[in-house]
Structures are given as structure tokens and as C-alpha cells.
Amino acid sequence: EIVLTQSPGTLSLSPGERATLSCRASQSISGYLAWYQQKPGQSPRLLVYDASTRATGIPARFSGSGSGTDFTLTINSLEPDDFGIYYCQQRTNWPALTFGGGTKVEIK
Amino acid sequence: EVHLVQSGAEVRKPGESLKISCEASGYSFISYWIAWVRQMPGKGLEWMGIIFPGDSDTRYSPSFQGQVTISADKSISTAYLQWNSLQSSDTAIYYCASSYCHAPGCHNYFESWGQGTLVTVSS
């Protein structure tokens, strides 16, 4: 089973700052990675898939990069609505898949 | 518009059985996978398993194999997650998610999610 490790566990930032979130896979997953955002009491929302493609309706301040085992989600100029927990998900062996443990982005 | 509507919150005692549902609309139910995801209190997302309603092909995470049963009824566009004997550690929110996606290329990810079903298991 492919394990996804996300870091840091928590990111404390102010609105307007840049957030850089990491997701590392235990083995190469090519570019088959997605990022989701979850806010308290809500279902997850797909932000980015195939490592760097923004999902429908996702603002351009969200960008994904990486391939192989190391991936990054960057949120440029954080807005108050961006605070929450972010998860990565791989689908290399679709339909089997795994999620990372999450990174919490909180207001500093 | 795509909707996944899950059944309501449930409270059960340890050892009891339970079946929760996820009704899909707005797309071809038989053509896309439906996954079930667990979120224990204050914890992250865990993939439990996935079903292709078109032919009922079902896969389970090793962590959940034998612990739950996933099924689907094509005639009513509904997927199910079932337990035969609940434990207190099954207390969690359970989400269904569909691999239907508006854009090309994202059909192996989850753009559409249900609202979640809270399952509480307590004596």
C-alpha cells in the first residue's frame, strides 16, 4: 500500500501570506495526485488533480506541482476562506487509493 | 447538477448491524465509481472501498476488508455501506464520493461528495 506523508502538520499563517504544503509518497506515483480542502463541518472539496490541474471553479491562487514522490500545493496570498485542512490523495493503482494525513492551515 | 445525498445520522449499540446509503443524481450512476471514506472524530480521511455500479466491481482497502460491505442498486442510483456487527471504534462520519467529474481527465478523483453520515456506536 502506498503511504502519503503530509508536512507540516500545522501551518500558522496570516492572510496575504503564501502557504506551501508538502505531500511525499512512499513510492513513485507518477503525477497521479490530488489535493482536497476540508473546512469544519463540510465535505472535502477537490482543488487540484493530476498534480497540477486545477479543478473546475478553483481560483488561480491554488497551484500544484511535483511528480514521482514529492508534491507541493501552493496557496498564493491566503484569503480568510482558505483556512482549513488540506489532504492529498493518490490514485496510481486505481481504483485503489490512499489519502495523506492532512495539513491544517490556521490563522496566525 | 450532480448530487450525492446520504442517509441521516444513526445511533447504534455495539454488536448491532447498520446499512447507510448514498443516493446519486445528475449523472450516469452506472458509469462512475462511488467510494466510501471514513473520518473518525478529529482525524483525517481514510479510504474504505469503492464500487463500480455498472457491474458491481468492488474493491476494499486492506484496513477495511472483511469489516464492511459495499453494494449498489442501479435501479435507484444508490450505493450502500453496511456493517454486520458494529464496534465503538466505528464511530465516525462516513462520506460517499463519486468519480464523476465535469472536466476531462479527473474521473479518477472525487469532485462530488455526499454531506456525510454520522454513525455513533455506544452502549
PDB file of N, CA, C and O in Angstrom, chain A residues 9-59:
ATOM      1  N   GLY A   9       2.397  19.370   9.869  1.00  0.00           N
ATOM      2  CA  GLY A   9       1.104  19.007  10.400  1.00  0.00           C
ATOM      3  C   GLY A   9       0.189  20.217  10.498  1.00  0.00           C
ATOM      4  O   GLY A   9      -1.008  20.134  10.206  1.00  0.00           O
ATOM      5  N   THR A  10       0.766  21.332  10.914  1.00  0.00           N
ATOM      6  CA  THR A  10       0.021  22.578  11.035  1.00  0.00           C
ATOM      7  C   THR A  10       0.862  23.719  10.483  1.00  0.00           C
ATOM      8  O   THR A  10       2.082  23.756  10.688  1.00  0.00           O
ATOM      9  N   LEU A  11       0.198  24.626   9.778  1.00  0.00           N
ATOM     10  CA  LEU A  11       0.840  25.804   9.207  1.00  0.00           C
ATOM     11  C   LEU A  11       0.081  27.019   9.726  1.00  0.00           C
ATOM     12  O   LEU A  11      -1.119  27.144   9.478  1.00  0.00           O
ATOM     13  N   SER A  12       0.770  27.874  10.459  1.00  0.00           N
ATOM     14  CA  SER A  12       0.134  29.081  11.013  1.00  0.00           C
ATOM     15  C   SER A  12       0.574  30.284  10.195  1.00  0.00           C
ATOM     16  O   SER A  12       1.750  30.658  10.216  1.00  0.00           O
ATOM     17  N   LEU A  13      -0.368  30.881   9.493  1.00  0.00           N
ATOM     18  CA  LEU A  13      -0.045  31.972   8.580  1.00  0.00           C
ATOM     19  C   LEU A  13      -1.085  33.076   8.686  1.00  0.00           C
ATOM     20  O   LEU A  13      -2.206  32.855   9.166  1.00  0.00           O
ATOM     21  N   SER A  14      -0.710  34.240   8.205  1.00  0.00           N
ATOM     22  CA  SER A  14      -1.631  35.386   8.182  1.00  0.00           C
ATOM     23  C   SER A  14      -2.227  35.536   6.793  1.00  0.00           C
ATOM     24  O   SER A  14      -1.601  35.121   5.794  1.00  0.00           O
ATOM     25  N   PRO A  15      -3.414  36.119   6.689  1.00  0.00           N
ATOM     26  CA  PRO A  15      -3.975  36.417   5.364  1.00  0.00           C
ATOM     27  C   PRO A  15      -2.985  37.228   4.532  1.00  0.00           C
ATOM     28  O   PRO A  15      -2.300  38.111   5.045  1.00  0.00           O
ATOM     29  N   GLY A  16      -2.887  36.878   3.257  1.00  0.00           N
ATOM     30  CA  GLY A  16      -1.953  37.543   2.370  1.00  0.00           C
ATOM     31  C   GLY A  16      -0.637  36.813   2.211  1.00  0.00           C
ATOM     32  O   GLY A  16       0.106  37.051   1.241  1.00  0.00           O
ATOM     33  N   GLU A  17      -0.314  35.922   3.146  1.00  0.00           N
ATOM     34  CA  GLU A  17       0.926  35.160   3.042  1.00  0.00           C
ATOM     35  C   GLU A  17       0.755  33.976   2.097  1.00  0.00           C
ATOM     36  O   GLU A  17      -0.350  33.609   1.695  1.00  0.00           O
ATOM     37  N   ARG A  18       1.896  33.369   1.757  1.00  0.00           N
ATOM     38  CA  ARG A  18       1.891  32.195   0.892  1.00  0.00           C
ATOM     39  C   ARG A  18       2.004  30.942   1.740  1.00  0.00           C
ATOM     40  O   ARG A  18       2.815  30.872   2.658  1.00  0.00           O
ATOM     41  N   ALA A  19       1.182  29.935   1.386  1.00  0.00           N
ATOM     42  CA  ALA A  19       1.247  28.639   2.062  1.00  0.00           C
ATOM     43  C   ALA A  19       1.874  27.612   1.139  1.00  0.00           C
ATOM     44  O   ALA A  19       1.536  27.537  -0.047  1.00  0.00           O
ATOM     45  N   THR A  20       2.794  26.832   1.688  1.00  0.00           N
ATOM     46  CA  THR A  20       3.432  25.760   0.927  1.00  0.00           C
ATOM     47  C   THR A  20       3.246  24.458   1.689  1.00  0.00           C
ATOM     48  O   THR A  20       3.775  24.291   2.791  1.00  0.00           O
ATOM     49  N   LEU A  21       2.485  23.543   1.094  1.00  0.00           N
ATOM     50  CA  LEU A  21       2.155  22.268   1.723  1.00  0.00           C
ATOM     51  C   LEU A  21       2.842  21.151   0.944  1.00  0.00           C
ATOM     52  O   LEU A  21       2.886  21.179  -0.290  1.00  0.00           O
ATOM     53  N   SER A  22       3.329  20.156   1.677  1.00  0.00           N
ATOM     54  CA  SER A  22       4.071  19.061   1.063  1.00  0.00           C
ATOM     55  C   SER A  22       3.358  17.732   1.227  1.00  0.00           C
ATOM     56  O   SER A  22       2.713  17.478   2.251  1.00  0.00           O
ATOM     57  N   CYS A  23       3.494  16.871   0.228  1.00  0.00           N
ATOM     58  CA  CYS A  23       2.958  15.516   0.264  1.00  0.00           C
ATOM     59  C   CYS A  23       4.012  14.609  -0.353  1.00  0.00           C
ATOM     60  O   CYS A  23       4.420  14.816  -1.501  1.00  0.00           O
ATOM     61  N   ARG A  24       4.469  13.634   0.420  1.00  0.00           N
ATOM     62  CA  ARG A  24       5.509  12.717  -0.055  1.00  0.00           C
ATOM     63  C   ARG A  24       4.956  11.297  -0.100  1.00  0.00           C
ATOM     64  O   ARG A  24       4.366  10.825   0.874  1.00  0.00           O
ATOM     65  N   ALA A  25       5.163  10.616  -1.228  1.00  0.00           N
ATOM     66  CA  ALA A  25       4.685   9.245  -1.403  1.00  0.00           C
ATOM     67  C   ALA A  25       5.789   8.245  -1.088  1.00  0.00           C
ATOM     68  O   ALA A  25       6.972   8.514  -1.317  1.00  0.00           O
ATOM     69  N   SER A  26       5.387   7.072  -0.578  1.00  0.00           N
ATOM     70  CA  SER A  26       6.345   6.043  -0.198  1.00  0.00           C
ATOM     71  C   SER A  26       6.983   5.364  -1.405  1.00  0.00           C
ATOM     72  O   SER A  26       7.999   4.676  -1.272  1.00  0.00           O
ATOM     73  N   GLN A  27       6.400   5.543  -2.569  1.00  0.00           N
ATOM     74  CA  GLN A  27       6.976   5.084  -3.826  1.00  0.00           C
ATOM     75  C   GLN A  27       6.458   5.966  -4.936  1.00  0.00           C
ATOM     76  O   GLN A  27       5.498   6.730  -4.721  1.00  0.00           O
ATOM     77  N   SER A  28       7.047   5.884  -6.099  1.00  0.00           N
ATOM     78  CA  SER A  28       6.654   6.773  -7.176  1.00  0.00           C
ATOM     79  C   SER A  28       5.182   6.584  -7.557  1.00  0.00           C
ATOM     80  O   SER A  28       4.708   5.464  -7.709  1.00  0.00           O
ATOM     81  N   ILE A  29       4.481   7.708  -7.662  1.00  0.00           N
ATOM     82  CA  ILE A  29       3.086   7.681  -8.094  1.00  0.00           C
ATOM     83  C   ILE A  29       2.907   8.499  -9.377  1.00  0.00           C
ATOM     84  O   ILE A  29       1.809   8.950  -9.704  1.00  0.00           O
ATOM     85  N   SER A  30       4.030   8.696 -10.098  1.00  0.00           N
ATOM     86  CA  SER A  30       4.000   9.486 -11.321  1.00  0.00           C
ATOM     87  C   SER A  30       3.406  10.859 -10.986  1.00  0.00           C
ATOM     88  O   SER A  30       3.861  11.521 -10.080  1.00  0.00           O
ATOM     89  N   GLY A  31       2.353  11.251 -11.687  1.00  0.00           N
ATOM     90  CA  GLY A  31       1.694  12.531 -11.374  1.00  0.00           C
ATOM     91  C   GLY A  31       0.273  12.344 -10.884  1.00  0.00           C
ATOM     92  O   GLY A  31      -0.524  13.276 -10.925  1.00  0.00           O
ATOM     93  N   TYR A  32      -0.029  11.144 -10.384  1.00  0.00           N
ATOM     94  CA  TYR A  32      -1.415  10.808 -10.041  1.00  0.00           C
ATOM     95  C   TYR A  32      -1.791  11.226  -8.626  1.00  0.00           C
ATOM     96  O   TYR A  32      -2.073  10.387  -7.751  1.00  0.00           O
ATOM     97  N   LEU A  33      -1.793  12.536  -8.401  1.00  0.00           N
ATOM     98  CA  LEU A  33      -2.059  13.059  -7.076  1.00  0.00           C
ATOM     99  C   LEU A  33      -3.069  14.184  -7.130  1.00  0.00           C
ATOM    100  O   LEU A  33      -3.048  15.014  -8.041  1.00  0.00           O
ATOM    101  N   ALA A  34      -3.943  14.198  -6.124  1.00  0.00           N
ATOM    102  CA  ALA A  34      -4.933  15.267  -5.988  1.00  0.00           C
ATOM    103  C   ALA A  34      -4.795  15.931  -4.630  1.00  0.00           C
ATOM    104  O   ALA A  34      -4.251  15.341  -3.691  1.00  0.00           O
ATOM    105  N   TRP A  35      -5.307  17.131  -4.544  1.00  0.00           N
ATOM    106  CA  TRP A  35      -5.371  17.876  -3.291  1.00  0.00           C
ATOM    107  C   TRP A  35      -6.828  18.258  -3.021  1.00  0.00           C
ATOM    108  O   TRP A  35      -7.539  18.674  -3.935  1.00  0.00           O
ATOM    109  N   TYR A  36      -7.229  18.128  -1.752  1.00  0.00           N
ATOM    110  CA  TYR A  36      -8.561  18.492  -1.319  1.00  0.00           C
ATOM    111  C   TYR A  36      -8.465  19.470  -0.153  1.00  0.00           C
ATOM    112  O   TYR A  36      -7.524  19.425   0.632  1.00  0.00           O
ATOM    113  N   GLN A  37      -9.486  20.299  -0.032  1.00  0.00           N
ATOM    114  CA  GLN A  37      -9.627  21.201   1.103  1.00  0.00           C
ATOM    115  C   GLN A  37     -10.854  20.766   1.885  1.00  0.00           C
ATOM    116  O   GLN A  37     -11.899  20.448   1.294  1.00  0.00           O
ATOM    117  N   GLN A  38     -10.737  20.756   3.210  1.00  0.00           N
ATOM    118  CA  GLN A  38     -11.906  20.482   4.046  1.00  0.00           C
ATOM    119  C   GLN A  38     -11.998  21.521   5.145  1.00  0.00           C
ATOM    120  O   GLN A  38     -11.033  21.750   5.870  1.00  0.00           O
ATOM    121  N   LYS A  39     -13.153  22.122   5.249  1.00  0.00           N
ATOM    122  CA  LYS A  39     -13.422  23.068   6.328  1.00  0.00           C
ATOM    123  C   LYS A  39     -14.277  22.389   7.372  1.00  0.00           C
ATOM    124  O   LYS A  39     -14.988  21.418   7.075  1.00  0.00           O
ATOM    125  N   PRO A  40     -14.253  22.888   8.626  1.00  0.00           N
ATOM    126  CA  PRO A  40     -15.020  22.240   9.698  1.00  0.00           C
ATOM    127  C   PRO A  40     -16.484  22.075   9.334  1.00  0.00           C
ATOM    128  O   PRO A  40     -17.128  23.023   8.851  1.00  0.00           O
ATOM    129  N   GLY A  41     -16.990  20.868   9.531  1.00  0.00           N
ATOM    130  CA  GLY A  41     -18.392  20.602   9.270  1.00  0.00           C
ATOM    131  C   GLY A  41     -18.761  20.457   7.807  1.00  0.00           C
ATOM    132  O   GLY A  41     -19.944  20.343   7.482  1.00  0.00           O
ATOM    133  N   GLN A  42     -17.767  20.465   6.929  1.00  0.00           N
ATOM    134  CA  GLN A  42     -18.043  20.354   5.495  1.00  0.00           C
ATOM    135  C   GLN A  42     -17.387  19.119   4.888  1.00  0.00           C
ATOM    136  O   GLN A  42     -16.436  18.563   5.443  1.00  0.00           O
ATOM    137  N   SER A  43     -17.886  18.735   3.727  1.00  0.00           N
ATOM    138  CA  SER A  43     -17.267  17.649   2.966  1.00  0.00           C
ATOM    139  C   SER A  43     -16.016  18.176   2.275  1.00  0.00           C
ATOM    140  O   SER A  43     -15.883  19.379   2.046  1.00  0.00           O
ATOM    141  N   PRO A  44     -15.097  17.295   1.935  1.00  0.00           N
ATOM    142  CA  PRO A  44     -13.897  17.730   1.202  1.00  0.00           C
ATOM    143  C   PRO A  44     -14.257  18.321  -0.167  1.00  0.00           C
ATOM    144  O   PRO A  44     -15.281  17.973  -0.753  1.00  0.00           O
ATOM    145  N   ARG A  45     -13.379  19.213  -0.659  1.00  0.00           N
ATOM    146  CA  ARG A  45     -13.555  19.838  -1.974  1.00  0.00           C
ATOM    147  C   ARG A  45     -12.294  19.592  -2.796  1.00  0.00           C
ATOM    148  O   ARG A  45     -11.180  19.857  -2.326  1.00  0.00           O
ATOM    149  N   LEU A  46     -12.477  19.107  -4.002  1.00  0.00           N
ATOM    150  CA  LEU A  46     -11.335  18.852  -4.890  1.00  0.00           C
ATOM    151  C   LEU A  46     -10.753  20.173  -5.374  1.00  0.00           C
ATOM    152  O   LEU A  46     -11.482  21.012  -5.917  1.00  0.00           O
ATOM    153  N   LEU A  47      -9.449  20.351  -5.184  1.00  0.00           N
ATOM    154  CA  LEU A  47      -8.772  21.571  -5.621  1.00  0.00           C
ATOM    155  C   LEU A  47      -7.933  21.342  -6.870  1.00  0.00           C
ATOM    156  O   LEU A  47      -8.014  22.107  -7.839  1.00  0.00           O
ATOM    157  N   VAL A  48      -7.117  20.316  -6.825  1.00  0.00           N
ATOM    158  CA  VAL A  48      -6.128  20.049  -7.873  1.00  0.00           C
ATOM    159  C   VAL A  48      -6.090  18.545  -8.117  1.00  0.00           C
ATOM    160  O   VAL A  48      -6.202  17.759  -7.173  1.00  0.00           O
ATOM    161  N   TYR A  49      -5.954  18.141  -9.381  1.00  0.00           N
ATOM    162  CA  TYR A  49      -5.792  16.726  -9.701  1.00  0.00           C
ATOM    163  C   TYR A  49      -4.669  16.558 -10.714  1.00  0.00           C
ATOM    164  O   TYR A  49      -4.232  17.536 -11.333  1.00  0.00           O
ATOM    165  N   ASP A  50      -4.215  15.323 -10.834  1.00  0.00           N
ATOM    166  CA  ASP A  50      -3.054  15.030 -11.693  1.00  0.00           C
ATOM    167  C   ASP A  50      -1.914  15.994 -11.381  1.00  0.00           C
ATOM    168  O   ASP A  50      -1.243  16.508 -12.274  1.00  0.00           O
ATOM    169  N   ALA A  51      -1.720  16.237 -10.097  1.00  0.00           N
ATOM    170  CA  ALA A  51      -0.625  17.023  -9.524  1.00  0.00           C
ATOM    171  C   ALA A  51      -0.712  18.520  -9.755  1.00  0.00           C
ATOM    172  O   ALA A  51      -0.330  19.293  -8.872  1.00  0.00           O
ATOM    173  N   SER A  52      -1.202  18.945 -10.914  1.00  0.00           N
ATOM    174  CA  SER A  52      -1.097  20.376 -11.225  1.00  0.00           C
ATOM    175  C   SER A  52      -2.300  20.977 -11.939  1.00  0.00           C
ATOM    176  O   SER A  52      -2.271  22.164 -12.272  1.00  0.00           O
ATOM    177  N   THR A  53      -3.339  20.202 -12.188  1.00  0.00           N
ATOM    178  CA  THR A  53      -4.516  20.710 -12.896  1.00  0.00           C
ATOM    179  C   THR A  53      -5.570  21.175 -11.899  1.00  0.00           C
ATOM    180  O   THR A  53      -6.041  20.376 -11.082  1.00  0.00           O
ATOM    181  N   ARG A  54      -5.930  22.436 -11.964  1.00  0.00           N
ATOM    182  CA  ARG A  54      -6.960  22.942 -11.053  1.00  0.00           C
ATOM    183  C   ARG A  54      -8.327  22.384 -11.447  1.00  0.00           C
ATOM    184  O   ARG A  54      -8.679  22.328 -12.631  1.00  0.00           O
ATOM    185  N   ALA A  55      -9.098  22.000 -10.434  1.00  0.00           N
ATOM    186  CA  ALA A  55     -10.452  21.528 -10.687  1.00  0.00           C
ATOM    187  C   ALA A  55     -11.347  22.702 -11.085  1.00  0.00           C
ATOM    188  O   ALA A  55     -10.979  23.871 -10.920  1.00  0.00           O
ATOM    189  N   THR A  56     -12.516  22.377 -11.590  1.00  0.00           N
ATOM    190  CA  THR A  56     -13.452  23.396 -12.065  1.00  0.00           C
ATOM    191  C   THR A  56     -13.795  24.388 -10.961  1.00  0.00           C
ATOM    192  O   THR A  56     -14.159  23.982  -9.853  1.00  0.00           O
ATOM    193  N   GLY A  57     -13.633  25.668 -11.252  1.00  0.00           N
ATOM    194  CA  GLY A  57     -14.036  26.706 -10.315  1.00  0.00           C
ATOM    195  C   GLY A  57     -13.024  27.036  -9.230  1.00  0.00           C
ATOM    196  O   GLY A  57     -13.308  27.870  -8.365  1.00  0.00           O
ATOM    197  N   ILE A  58     -11.876  26.412  -9.252  1.00  0.00           N
ATOM    198  CA  ILE A  58     -10.869  26.671  -8.220  1.00  0.00           C
ATOM    199  C   ILE A  58     -10.026  27.887  -8.603  1.00  0.00           C
ATOM    200  O   ILE A  58      -9.515  27.956  -9.731  1.00  0.00           O
ATOM    201  N   PRO A  59      -9.849  28.832  -7.688  1.00  0.00           N
ATOM    202  CA  PRO A  59      -9.116  30.059  -8.005  1.00  0.00           C
ATOM    203  C   PRO A  59      -7.656  29.795  -8.367  1.00  0.00           C
ATOM    204  O   PRO A  59      -7.050  28.835  -7.905  1.00  0.00           O
TER     205      PRO A  59
END
